PDB file of C-alpha atoms in Angstrom:
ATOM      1  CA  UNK A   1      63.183   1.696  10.623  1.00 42.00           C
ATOM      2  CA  UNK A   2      62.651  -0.337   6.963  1.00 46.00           C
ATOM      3  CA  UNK A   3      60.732   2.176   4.668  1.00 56.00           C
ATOM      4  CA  UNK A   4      60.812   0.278   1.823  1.00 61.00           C
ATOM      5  CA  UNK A   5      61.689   1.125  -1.705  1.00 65.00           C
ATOM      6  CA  UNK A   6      59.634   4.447  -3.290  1.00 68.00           C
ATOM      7  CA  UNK A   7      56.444   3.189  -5.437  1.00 68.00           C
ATOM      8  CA  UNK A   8      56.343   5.098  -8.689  1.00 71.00           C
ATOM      9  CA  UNK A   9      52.764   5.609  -8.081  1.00 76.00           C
ATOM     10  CA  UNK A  10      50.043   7.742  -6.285  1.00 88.00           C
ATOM     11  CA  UNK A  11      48.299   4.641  -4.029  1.00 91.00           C
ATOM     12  CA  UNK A  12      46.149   7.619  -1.889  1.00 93.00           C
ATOM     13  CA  UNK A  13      45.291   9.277  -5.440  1.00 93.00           C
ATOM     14  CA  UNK A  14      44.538   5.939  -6.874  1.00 92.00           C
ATOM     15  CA  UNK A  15      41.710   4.911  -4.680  1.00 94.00           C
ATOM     16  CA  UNK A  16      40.229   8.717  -5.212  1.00 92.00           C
ATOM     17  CA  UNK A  17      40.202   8.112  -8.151  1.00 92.00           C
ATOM     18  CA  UNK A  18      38.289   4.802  -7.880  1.00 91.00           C
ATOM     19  CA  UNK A  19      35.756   6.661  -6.091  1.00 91.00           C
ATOM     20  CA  UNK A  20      34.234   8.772  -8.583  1.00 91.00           C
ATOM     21  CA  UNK A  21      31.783   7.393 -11.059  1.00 87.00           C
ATOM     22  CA  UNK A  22      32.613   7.095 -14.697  1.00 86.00           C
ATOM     23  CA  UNK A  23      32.222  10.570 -16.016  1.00 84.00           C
ATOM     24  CA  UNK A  24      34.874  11.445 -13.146  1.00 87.00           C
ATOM     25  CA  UNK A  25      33.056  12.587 -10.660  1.00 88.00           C
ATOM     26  CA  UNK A  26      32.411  12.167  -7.173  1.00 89.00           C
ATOM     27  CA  UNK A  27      28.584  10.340  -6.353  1.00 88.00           C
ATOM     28  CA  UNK A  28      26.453  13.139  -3.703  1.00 89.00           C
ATOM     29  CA  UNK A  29      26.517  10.060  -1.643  1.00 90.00           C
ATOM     30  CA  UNK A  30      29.959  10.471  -1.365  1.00 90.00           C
ATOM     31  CA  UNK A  31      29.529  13.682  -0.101  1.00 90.00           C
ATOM     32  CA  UNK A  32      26.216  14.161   1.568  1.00 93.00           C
ATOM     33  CA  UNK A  33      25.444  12.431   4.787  1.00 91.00           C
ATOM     34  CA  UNK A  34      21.393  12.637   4.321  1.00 94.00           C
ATOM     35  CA  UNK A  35      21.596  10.615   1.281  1.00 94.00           C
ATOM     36  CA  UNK A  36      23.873   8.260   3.043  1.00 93.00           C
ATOM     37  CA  UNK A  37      21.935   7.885   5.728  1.00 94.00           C
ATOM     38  CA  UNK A  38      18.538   7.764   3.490  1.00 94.00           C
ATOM     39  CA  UNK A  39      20.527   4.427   1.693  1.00 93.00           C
ATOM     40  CA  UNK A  40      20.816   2.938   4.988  1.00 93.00           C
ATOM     41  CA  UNK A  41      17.093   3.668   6.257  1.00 93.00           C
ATOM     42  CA  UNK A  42      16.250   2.108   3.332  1.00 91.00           C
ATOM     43  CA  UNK A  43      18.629  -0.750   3.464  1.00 88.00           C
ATOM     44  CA  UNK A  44      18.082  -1.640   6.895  1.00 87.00           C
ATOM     45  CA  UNK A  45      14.601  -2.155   6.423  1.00 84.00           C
ATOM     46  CA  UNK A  46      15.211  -4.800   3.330  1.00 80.00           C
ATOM     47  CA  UNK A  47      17.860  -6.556   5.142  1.00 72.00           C
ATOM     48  CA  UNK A  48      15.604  -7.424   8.806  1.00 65.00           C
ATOM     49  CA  UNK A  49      17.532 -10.284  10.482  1.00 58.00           C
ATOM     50  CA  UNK A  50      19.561 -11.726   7.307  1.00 62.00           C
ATOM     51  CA  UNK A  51      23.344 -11.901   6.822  1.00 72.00           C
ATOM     52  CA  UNK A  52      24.857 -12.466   3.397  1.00 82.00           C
ATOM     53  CA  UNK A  53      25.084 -16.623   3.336  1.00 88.00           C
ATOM     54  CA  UNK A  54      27.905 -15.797   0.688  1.00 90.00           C
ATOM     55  CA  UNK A  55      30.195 -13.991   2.604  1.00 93.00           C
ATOM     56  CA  UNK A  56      30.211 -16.929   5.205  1.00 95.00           C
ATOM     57  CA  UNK A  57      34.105 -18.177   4.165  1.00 97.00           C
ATOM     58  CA  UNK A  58      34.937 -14.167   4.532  1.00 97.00           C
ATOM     59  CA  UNK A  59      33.056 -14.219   8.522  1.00 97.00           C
ATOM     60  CA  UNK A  60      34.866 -17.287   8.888  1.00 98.00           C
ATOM     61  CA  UNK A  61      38.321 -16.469   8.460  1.00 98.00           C
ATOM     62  CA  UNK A  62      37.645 -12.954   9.887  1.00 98.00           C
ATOM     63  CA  UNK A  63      36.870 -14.814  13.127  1.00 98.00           C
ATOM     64  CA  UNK A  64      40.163 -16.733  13.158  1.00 98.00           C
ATOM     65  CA  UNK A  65      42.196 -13.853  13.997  1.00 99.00           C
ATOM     66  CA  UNK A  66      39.727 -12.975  16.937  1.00 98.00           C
ATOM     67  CA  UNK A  67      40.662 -14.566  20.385  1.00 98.00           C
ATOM     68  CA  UNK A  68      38.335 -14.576  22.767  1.00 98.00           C
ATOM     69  CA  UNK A  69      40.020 -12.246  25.437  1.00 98.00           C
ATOM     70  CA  UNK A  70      39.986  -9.812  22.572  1.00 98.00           C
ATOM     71  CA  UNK A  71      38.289  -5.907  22.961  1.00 98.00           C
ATOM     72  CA  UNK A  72      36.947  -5.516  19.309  1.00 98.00           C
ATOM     73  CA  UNK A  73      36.726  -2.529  17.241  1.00 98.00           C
ATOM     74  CA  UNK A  74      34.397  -2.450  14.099  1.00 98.00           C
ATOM     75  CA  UNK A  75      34.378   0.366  11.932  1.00 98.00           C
ATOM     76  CA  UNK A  76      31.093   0.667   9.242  1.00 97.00           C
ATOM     77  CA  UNK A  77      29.491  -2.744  10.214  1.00 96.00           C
ATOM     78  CA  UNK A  78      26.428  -2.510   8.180  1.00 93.00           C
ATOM     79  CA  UNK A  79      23.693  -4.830   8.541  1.00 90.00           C
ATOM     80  CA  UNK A  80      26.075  -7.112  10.631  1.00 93.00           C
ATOM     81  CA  UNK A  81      27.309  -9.514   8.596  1.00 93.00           C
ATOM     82  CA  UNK A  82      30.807  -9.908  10.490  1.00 96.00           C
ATOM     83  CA  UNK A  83      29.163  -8.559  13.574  1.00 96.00           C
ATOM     84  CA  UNK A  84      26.682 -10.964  15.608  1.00 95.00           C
ATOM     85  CA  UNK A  85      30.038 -13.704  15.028  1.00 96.00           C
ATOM     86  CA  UNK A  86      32.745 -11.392  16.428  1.00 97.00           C
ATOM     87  CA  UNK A  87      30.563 -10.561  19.295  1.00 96.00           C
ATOM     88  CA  UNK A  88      29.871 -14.231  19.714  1.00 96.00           C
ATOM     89  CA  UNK A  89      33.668 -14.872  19.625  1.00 97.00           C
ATOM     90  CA  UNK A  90      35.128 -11.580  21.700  1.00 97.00           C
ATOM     91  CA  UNK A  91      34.856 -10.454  24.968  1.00 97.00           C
ATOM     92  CA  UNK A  92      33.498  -7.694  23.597  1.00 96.00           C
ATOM     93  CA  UNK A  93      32.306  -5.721  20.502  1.00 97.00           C
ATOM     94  CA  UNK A  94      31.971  -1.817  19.821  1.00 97.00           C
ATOM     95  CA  UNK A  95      30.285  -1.163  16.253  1.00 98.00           C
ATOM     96  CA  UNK A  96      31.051   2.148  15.287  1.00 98.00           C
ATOM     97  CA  UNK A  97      29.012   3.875  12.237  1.00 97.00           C
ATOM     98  CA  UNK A  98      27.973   6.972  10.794  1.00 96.00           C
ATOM     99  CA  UNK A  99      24.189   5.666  10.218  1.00 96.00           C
ATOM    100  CA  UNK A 100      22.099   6.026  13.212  1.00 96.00           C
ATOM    101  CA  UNK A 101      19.459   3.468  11.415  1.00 95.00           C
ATOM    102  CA  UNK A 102      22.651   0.639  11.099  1.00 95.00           C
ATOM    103  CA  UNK A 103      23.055   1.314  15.116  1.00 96.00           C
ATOM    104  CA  UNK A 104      19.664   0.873  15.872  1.00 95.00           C
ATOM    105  CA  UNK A 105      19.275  -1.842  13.483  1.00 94.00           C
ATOM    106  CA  UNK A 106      22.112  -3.881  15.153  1.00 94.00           C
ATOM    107  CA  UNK A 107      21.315  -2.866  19.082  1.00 94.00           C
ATOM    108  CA  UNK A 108      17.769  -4.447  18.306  1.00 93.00           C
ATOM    109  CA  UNK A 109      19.231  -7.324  16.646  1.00 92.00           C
ATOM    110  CA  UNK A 110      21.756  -7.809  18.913  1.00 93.00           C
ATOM    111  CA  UNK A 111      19.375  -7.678  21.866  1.00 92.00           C
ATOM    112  CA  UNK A 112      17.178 -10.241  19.859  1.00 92.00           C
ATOM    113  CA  UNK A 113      20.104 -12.248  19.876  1.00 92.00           C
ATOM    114  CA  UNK A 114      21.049 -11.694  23.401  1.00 92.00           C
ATOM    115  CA  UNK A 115      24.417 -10.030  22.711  1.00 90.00           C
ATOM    116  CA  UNK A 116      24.718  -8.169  25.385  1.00 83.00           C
ATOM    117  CA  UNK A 117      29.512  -7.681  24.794  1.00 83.00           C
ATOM    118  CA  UNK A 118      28.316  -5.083  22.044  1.00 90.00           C
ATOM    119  CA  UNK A 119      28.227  -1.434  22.297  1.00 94.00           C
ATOM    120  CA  UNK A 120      27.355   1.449  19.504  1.00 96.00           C
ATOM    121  CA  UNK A 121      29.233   4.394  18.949  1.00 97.00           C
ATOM    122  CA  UNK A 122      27.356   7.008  16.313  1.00 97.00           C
ATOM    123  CA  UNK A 123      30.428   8.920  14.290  1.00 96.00           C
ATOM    124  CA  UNK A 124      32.744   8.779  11.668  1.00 95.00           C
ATOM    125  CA  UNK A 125      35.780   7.162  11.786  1.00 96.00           C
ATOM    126  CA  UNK A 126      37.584   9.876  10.296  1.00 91.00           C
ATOM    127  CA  UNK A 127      36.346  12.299  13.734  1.00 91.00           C
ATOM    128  CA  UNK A 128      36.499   9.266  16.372  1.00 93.00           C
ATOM    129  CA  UNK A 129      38.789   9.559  19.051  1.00 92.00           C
ATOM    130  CA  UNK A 130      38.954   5.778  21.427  1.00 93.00           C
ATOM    131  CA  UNK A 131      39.357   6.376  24.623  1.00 91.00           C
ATOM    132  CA  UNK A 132      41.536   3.336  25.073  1.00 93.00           C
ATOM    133  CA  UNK A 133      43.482   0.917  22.078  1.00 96.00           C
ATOM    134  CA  UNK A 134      40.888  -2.043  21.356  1.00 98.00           C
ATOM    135  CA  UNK A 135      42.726  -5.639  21.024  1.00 99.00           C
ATOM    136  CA  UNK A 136      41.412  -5.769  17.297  1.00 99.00           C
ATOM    137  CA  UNK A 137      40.320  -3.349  14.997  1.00 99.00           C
ATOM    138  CA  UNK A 138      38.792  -4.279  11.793  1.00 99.00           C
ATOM    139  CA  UNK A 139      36.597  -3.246   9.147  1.00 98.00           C
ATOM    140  CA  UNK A 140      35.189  -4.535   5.877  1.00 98.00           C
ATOM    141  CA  UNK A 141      34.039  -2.548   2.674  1.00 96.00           C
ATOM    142  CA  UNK A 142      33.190  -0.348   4.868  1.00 96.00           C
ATOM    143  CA  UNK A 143      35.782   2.457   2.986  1.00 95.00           C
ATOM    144  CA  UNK A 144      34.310   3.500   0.179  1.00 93.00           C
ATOM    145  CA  UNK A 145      33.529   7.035   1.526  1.00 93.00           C
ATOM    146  CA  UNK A 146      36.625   7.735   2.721  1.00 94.00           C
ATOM    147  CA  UNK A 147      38.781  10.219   1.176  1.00 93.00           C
ATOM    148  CA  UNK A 148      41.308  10.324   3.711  1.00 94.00           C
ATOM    149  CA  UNK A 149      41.680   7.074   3.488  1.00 96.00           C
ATOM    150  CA  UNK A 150      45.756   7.444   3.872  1.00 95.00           C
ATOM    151  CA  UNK A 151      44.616   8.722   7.892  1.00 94.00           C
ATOM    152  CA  UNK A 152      41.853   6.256   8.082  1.00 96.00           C
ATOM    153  CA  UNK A 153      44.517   3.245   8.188  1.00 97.00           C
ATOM    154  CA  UNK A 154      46.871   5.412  10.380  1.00 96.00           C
ATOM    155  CA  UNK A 155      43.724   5.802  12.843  1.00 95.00           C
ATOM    156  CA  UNK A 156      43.305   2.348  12.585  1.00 97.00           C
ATOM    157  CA  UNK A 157      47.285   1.324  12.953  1.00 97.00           C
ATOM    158  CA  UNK A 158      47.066   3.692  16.319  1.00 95.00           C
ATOM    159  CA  UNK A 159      43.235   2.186  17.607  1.00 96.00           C
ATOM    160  CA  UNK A 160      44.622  -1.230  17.684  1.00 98.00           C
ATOM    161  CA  UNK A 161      46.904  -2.808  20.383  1.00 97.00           C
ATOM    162  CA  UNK A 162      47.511  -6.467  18.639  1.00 98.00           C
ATOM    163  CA  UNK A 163      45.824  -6.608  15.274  1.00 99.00           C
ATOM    164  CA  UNK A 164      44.518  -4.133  12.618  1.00 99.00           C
ATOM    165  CA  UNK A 165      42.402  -5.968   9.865  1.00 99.00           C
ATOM    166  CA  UNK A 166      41.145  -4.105   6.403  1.00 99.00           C
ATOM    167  CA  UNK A 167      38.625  -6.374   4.785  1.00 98.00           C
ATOM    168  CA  UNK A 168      37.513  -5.557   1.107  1.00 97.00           C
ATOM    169  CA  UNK A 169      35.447  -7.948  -1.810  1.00 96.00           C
ATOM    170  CA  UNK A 170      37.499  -7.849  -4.933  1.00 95.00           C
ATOM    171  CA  UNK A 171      37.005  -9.532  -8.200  1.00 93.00           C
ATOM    172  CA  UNK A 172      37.115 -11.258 -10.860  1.00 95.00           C
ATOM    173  CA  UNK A 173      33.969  -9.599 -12.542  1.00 96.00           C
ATOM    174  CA  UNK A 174      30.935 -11.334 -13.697  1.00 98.00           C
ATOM    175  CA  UNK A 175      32.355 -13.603 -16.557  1.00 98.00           C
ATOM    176  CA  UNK A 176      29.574 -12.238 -18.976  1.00 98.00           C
ATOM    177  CA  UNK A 177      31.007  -8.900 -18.676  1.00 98.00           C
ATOM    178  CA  UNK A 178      34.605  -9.710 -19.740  1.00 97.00           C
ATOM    179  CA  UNK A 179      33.504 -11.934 -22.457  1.00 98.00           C
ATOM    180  CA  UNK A 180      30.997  -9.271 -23.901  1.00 98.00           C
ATOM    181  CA  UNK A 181      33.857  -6.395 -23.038  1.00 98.00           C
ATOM    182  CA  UNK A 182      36.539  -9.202 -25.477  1.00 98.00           C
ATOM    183  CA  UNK A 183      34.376  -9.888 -28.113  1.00 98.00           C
ATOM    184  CA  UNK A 184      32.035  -7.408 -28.583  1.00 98.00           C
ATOM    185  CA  UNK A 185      34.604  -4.433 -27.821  1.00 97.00           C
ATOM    186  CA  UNK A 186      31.739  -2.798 -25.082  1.00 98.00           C
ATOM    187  CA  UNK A 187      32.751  -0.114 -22.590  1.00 97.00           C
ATOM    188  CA  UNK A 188      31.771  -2.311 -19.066  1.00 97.00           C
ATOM    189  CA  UNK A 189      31.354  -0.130 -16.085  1.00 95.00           C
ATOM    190  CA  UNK A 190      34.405  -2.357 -14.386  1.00 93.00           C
ATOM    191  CA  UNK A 191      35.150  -2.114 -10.570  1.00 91.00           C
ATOM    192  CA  UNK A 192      37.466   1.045 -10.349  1.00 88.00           C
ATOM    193  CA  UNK A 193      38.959   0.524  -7.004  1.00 90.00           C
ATOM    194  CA  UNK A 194      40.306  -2.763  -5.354  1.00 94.00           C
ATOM    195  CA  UNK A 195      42.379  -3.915  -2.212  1.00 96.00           C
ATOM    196  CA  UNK A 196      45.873  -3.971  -3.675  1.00 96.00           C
ATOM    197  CA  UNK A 197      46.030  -0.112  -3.997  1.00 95.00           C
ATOM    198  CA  UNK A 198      45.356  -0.019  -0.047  1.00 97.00           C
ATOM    199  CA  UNK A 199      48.004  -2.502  -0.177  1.00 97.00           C
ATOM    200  CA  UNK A 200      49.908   0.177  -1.210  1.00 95.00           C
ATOM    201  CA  UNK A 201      49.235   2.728   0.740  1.00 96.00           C
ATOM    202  CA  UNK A 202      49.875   0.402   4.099  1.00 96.00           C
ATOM    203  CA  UNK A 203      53.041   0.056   2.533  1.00 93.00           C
ATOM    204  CA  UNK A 204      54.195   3.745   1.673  1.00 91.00           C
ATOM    205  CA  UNK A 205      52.880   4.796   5.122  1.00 92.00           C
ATOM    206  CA  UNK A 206      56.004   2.256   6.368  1.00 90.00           C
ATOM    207  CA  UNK A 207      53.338  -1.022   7.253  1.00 94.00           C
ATOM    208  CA  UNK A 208      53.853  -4.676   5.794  1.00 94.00           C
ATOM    209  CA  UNK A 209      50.808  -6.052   5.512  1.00 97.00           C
ATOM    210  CA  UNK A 210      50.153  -9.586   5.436  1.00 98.00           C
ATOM    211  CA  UNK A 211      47.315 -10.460   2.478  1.00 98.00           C
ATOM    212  CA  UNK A 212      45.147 -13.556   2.855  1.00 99.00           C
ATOM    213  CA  UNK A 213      42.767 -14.036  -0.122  1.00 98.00           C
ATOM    214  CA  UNK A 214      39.081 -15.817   0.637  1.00 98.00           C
ATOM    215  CA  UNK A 215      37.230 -17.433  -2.151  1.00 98.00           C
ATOM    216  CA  UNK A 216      33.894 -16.778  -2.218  1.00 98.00           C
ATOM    217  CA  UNK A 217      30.164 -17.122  -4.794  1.00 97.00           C
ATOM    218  CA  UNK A 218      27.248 -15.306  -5.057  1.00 96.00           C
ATOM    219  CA  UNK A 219      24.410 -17.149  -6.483  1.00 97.00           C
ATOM    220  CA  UNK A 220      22.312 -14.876  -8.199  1.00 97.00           C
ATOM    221  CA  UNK A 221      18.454 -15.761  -8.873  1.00 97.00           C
ATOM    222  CA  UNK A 222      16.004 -14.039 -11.317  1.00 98.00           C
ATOM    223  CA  UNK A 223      12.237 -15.094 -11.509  1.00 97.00           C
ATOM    224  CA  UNK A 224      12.329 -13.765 -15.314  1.00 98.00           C
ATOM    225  CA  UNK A 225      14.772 -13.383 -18.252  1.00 97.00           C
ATOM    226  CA  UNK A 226      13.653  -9.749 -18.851  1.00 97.00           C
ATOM    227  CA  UNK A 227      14.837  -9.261 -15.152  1.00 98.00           C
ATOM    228  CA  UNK A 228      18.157 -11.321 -15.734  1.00 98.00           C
ATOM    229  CA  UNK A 229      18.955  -9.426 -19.172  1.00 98.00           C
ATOM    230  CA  UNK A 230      17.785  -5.686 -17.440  1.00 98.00           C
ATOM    231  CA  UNK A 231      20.140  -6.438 -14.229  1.00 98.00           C
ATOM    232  CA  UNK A 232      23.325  -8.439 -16.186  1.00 98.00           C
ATOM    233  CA  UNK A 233      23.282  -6.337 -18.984  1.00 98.00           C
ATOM    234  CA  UNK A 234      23.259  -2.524 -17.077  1.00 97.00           C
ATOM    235  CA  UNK A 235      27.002  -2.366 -17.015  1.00 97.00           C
ATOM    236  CA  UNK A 236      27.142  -1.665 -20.070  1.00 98.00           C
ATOM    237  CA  UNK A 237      28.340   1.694 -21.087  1.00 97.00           C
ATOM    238  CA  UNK A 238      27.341   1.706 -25.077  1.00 96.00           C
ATOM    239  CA  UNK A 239      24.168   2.759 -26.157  1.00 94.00           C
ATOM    240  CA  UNK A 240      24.473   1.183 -29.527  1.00 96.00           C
ATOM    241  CA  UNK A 241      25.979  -2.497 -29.489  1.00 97.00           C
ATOM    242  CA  UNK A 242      25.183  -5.869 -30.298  1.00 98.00           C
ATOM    243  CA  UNK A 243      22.446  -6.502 -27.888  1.00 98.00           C
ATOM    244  CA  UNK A 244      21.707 -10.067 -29.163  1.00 98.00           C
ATOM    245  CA  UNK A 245      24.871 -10.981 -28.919  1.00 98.00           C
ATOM    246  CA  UNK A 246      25.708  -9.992 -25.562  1.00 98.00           C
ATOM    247  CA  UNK A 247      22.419 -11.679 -24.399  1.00 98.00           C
ATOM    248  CA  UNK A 248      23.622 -14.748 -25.767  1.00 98.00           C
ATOM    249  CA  UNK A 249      27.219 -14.594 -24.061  1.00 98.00           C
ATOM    250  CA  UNK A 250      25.176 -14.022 -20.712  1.00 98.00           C
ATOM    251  CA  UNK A 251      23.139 -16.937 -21.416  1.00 98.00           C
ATOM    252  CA  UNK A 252      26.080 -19.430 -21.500  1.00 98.00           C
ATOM    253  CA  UNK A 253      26.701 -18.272 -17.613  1.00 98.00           C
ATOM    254  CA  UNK A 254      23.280 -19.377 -17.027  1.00 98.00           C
ATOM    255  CA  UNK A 255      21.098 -22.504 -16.132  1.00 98.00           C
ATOM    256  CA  UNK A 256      17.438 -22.472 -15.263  1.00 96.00           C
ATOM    257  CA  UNK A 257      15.946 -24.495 -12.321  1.00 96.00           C
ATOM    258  CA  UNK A 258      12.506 -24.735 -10.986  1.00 94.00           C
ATOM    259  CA  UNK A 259      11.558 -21.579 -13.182  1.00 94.00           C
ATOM    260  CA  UNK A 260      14.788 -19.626 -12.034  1.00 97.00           C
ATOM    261  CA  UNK A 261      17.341 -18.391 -14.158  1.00 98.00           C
ATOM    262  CA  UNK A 262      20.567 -19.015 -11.796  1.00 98.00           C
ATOM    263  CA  UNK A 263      23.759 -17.377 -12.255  1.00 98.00           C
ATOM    264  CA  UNK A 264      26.985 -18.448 -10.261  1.00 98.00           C
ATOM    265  CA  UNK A 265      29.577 -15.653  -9.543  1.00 98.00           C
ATOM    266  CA  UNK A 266      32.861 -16.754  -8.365  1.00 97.00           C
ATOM    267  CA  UNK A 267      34.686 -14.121  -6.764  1.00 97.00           C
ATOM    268  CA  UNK A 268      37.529 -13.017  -4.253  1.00 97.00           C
ATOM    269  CA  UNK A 269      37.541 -11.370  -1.215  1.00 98.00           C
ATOM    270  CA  UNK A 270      41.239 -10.278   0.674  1.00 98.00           C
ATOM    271  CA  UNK A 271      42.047  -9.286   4.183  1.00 99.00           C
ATOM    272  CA  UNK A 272      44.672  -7.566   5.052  1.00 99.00           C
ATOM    273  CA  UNK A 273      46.092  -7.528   8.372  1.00 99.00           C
ATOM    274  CA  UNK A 274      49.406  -6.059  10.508  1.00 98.00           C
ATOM    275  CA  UNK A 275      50.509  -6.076  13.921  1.00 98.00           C
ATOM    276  CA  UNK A 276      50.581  -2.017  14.810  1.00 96.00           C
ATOM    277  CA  UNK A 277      53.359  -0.420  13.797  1.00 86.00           C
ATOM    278  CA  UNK A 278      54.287   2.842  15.430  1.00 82.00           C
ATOM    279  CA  UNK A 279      54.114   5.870  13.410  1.00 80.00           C
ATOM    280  CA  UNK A 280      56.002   8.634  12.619  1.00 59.00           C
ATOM    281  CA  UNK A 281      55.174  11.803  12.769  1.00 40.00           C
ATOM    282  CA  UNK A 282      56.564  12.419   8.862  1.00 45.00           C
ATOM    283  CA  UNK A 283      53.776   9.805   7.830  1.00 51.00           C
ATOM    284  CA  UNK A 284      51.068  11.317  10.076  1.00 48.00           C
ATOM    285  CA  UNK A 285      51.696  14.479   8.669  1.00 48.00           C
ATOM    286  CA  UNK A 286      51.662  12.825   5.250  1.00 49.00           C
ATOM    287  CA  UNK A 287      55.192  13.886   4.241  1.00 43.00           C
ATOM    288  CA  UNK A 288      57.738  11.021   3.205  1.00 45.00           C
ATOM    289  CA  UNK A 289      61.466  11.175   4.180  1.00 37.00           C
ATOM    290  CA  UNK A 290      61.910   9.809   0.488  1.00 36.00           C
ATOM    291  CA  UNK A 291      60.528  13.460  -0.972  1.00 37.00           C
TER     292      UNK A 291
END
């Protein structure tokens, strides 16, 4: 077996890292399941019957790599913005989450939609045990709570019979933000944890993982400037800067249409996906036969 070459880096401690918030530590919604599950109450109710029109390229090339013979695995699938088209697509669909209001969000929708391939499993992934491999497993941004995340991608390497698929958005930032970071020397609350360091970790744990990168916009749309300047400008670690100045650098980003202030975000998404390898024991165990 092809192990690779060592990484002089910590991939595992690298997306820890990433996790905590920017006086180093870890959000309680990292931690605590109530206020987890109080986010997706509250999410669930804001998000009745929509999918994300901008992740449409992302569903789209998730859904080449479904056949449909395939027994489909989904780990964290949110509101269902990959879901209702894999279901459409698979022979069937198991949605497996740790909110109880995202499964009973998608069984209604699902049964609105006449779905009827698509079962729910309440647990996390870290404590599920399948019965059976699944043809597929896949899951998008759906890690950011995982601290094991090393034996989250093993679980999902072992779960999957032809095809394991990690989904995750990535940049480049808002253009505003790297212009006002440039010029203006501002601390920006940047992104602190993206798909290469899983990337990584697929690779120390002995996987080559292929990477296919999805481009992708948001449009965002703001009734007011006060609300476009409150949202655009938060990131923004410094109390005392040039606040003029960094309205006008978000201004150039921005054109106004039928009393909207529009702002285009270009941005990246990447999926990475492997054929199951089998695992070692050493890598299970999380020891390396290059320590």
């Amino acid at each position: 077996m092809y192990y690779g070459v060592r990484i002089r880096m910590d991939s595992k401690q690298m997306w820890l890292d990433g996790m905590k918030d920017w006086d180093g530590e870890l959000p309680e919604r990292m931690t605590n399941d109530e206020q987890e599950e109080a986010f997706w109450r509250e999410m669930m109710e804001k998000k009745r019957g929509a999918t994300d029109d901008s992740m449409e390229a992302l569903r789209l090339a998730l859904l080449r790599y479904l056949e449909p013979t395939d027994h489909v695995l989904e780990i964290g699938p949110g509101w269902g913005n990959y879901s209702f088209a894999a279901a459409e697509k698979a022979a069937s669909l198991t949605c497996l989450d740790s909110s109880r209001s995202v499964l009973d969000f998608l069984r209604e929708e699902s049964s609105r939609r006449n779905l009827r391939v698509t079962r729910f499993v309440h647990a996390k992934w870290e404590e599920f045990r399948p019965e059976e491999p699944f043809d597929v497993v896949f899951g998008i941004n759906c890690y950011y709570r995982m601290r094991k995340i090393d034996q989250a991608l093993i679980r999902m390497n072992n779960a999957a019979k032809r095809l394991a698929i990690v989904g995750l958005t990535s940049g480049p930032e808002k253009p505003h933000l790297w212009e006002i970071h440039r010029q203006l020397g501002c601390r920006i609350k940047f992104k602190r944890k993206d798909y290469i360091y899983l990337m990584n970790l697929l690779y120390e744990l002995g996987i080559d993982a292929n990477c296919q990168i999805v481009e992708l916009e948001r449009v965002y749309r703001y009734e007011t400037e006060e609300q476009l300047i409150r949202d655009n400008l938060r990131p923004i670690m410094d109390e005392n800067y040039d606040r003029k100045a960094a309205v006008d650098i978000l201004l150039r980003y921005v054109t106004r249409h039928k009393g909207e202030y529009i702002y285009p975000h270009r941005f990246k998404a990447a999926l990475l996906y492997w054929k199951p390898e089998p695992i070692d024991e050493w890598r299970s165990s999380g020891l390396s036969p290059l320590d």
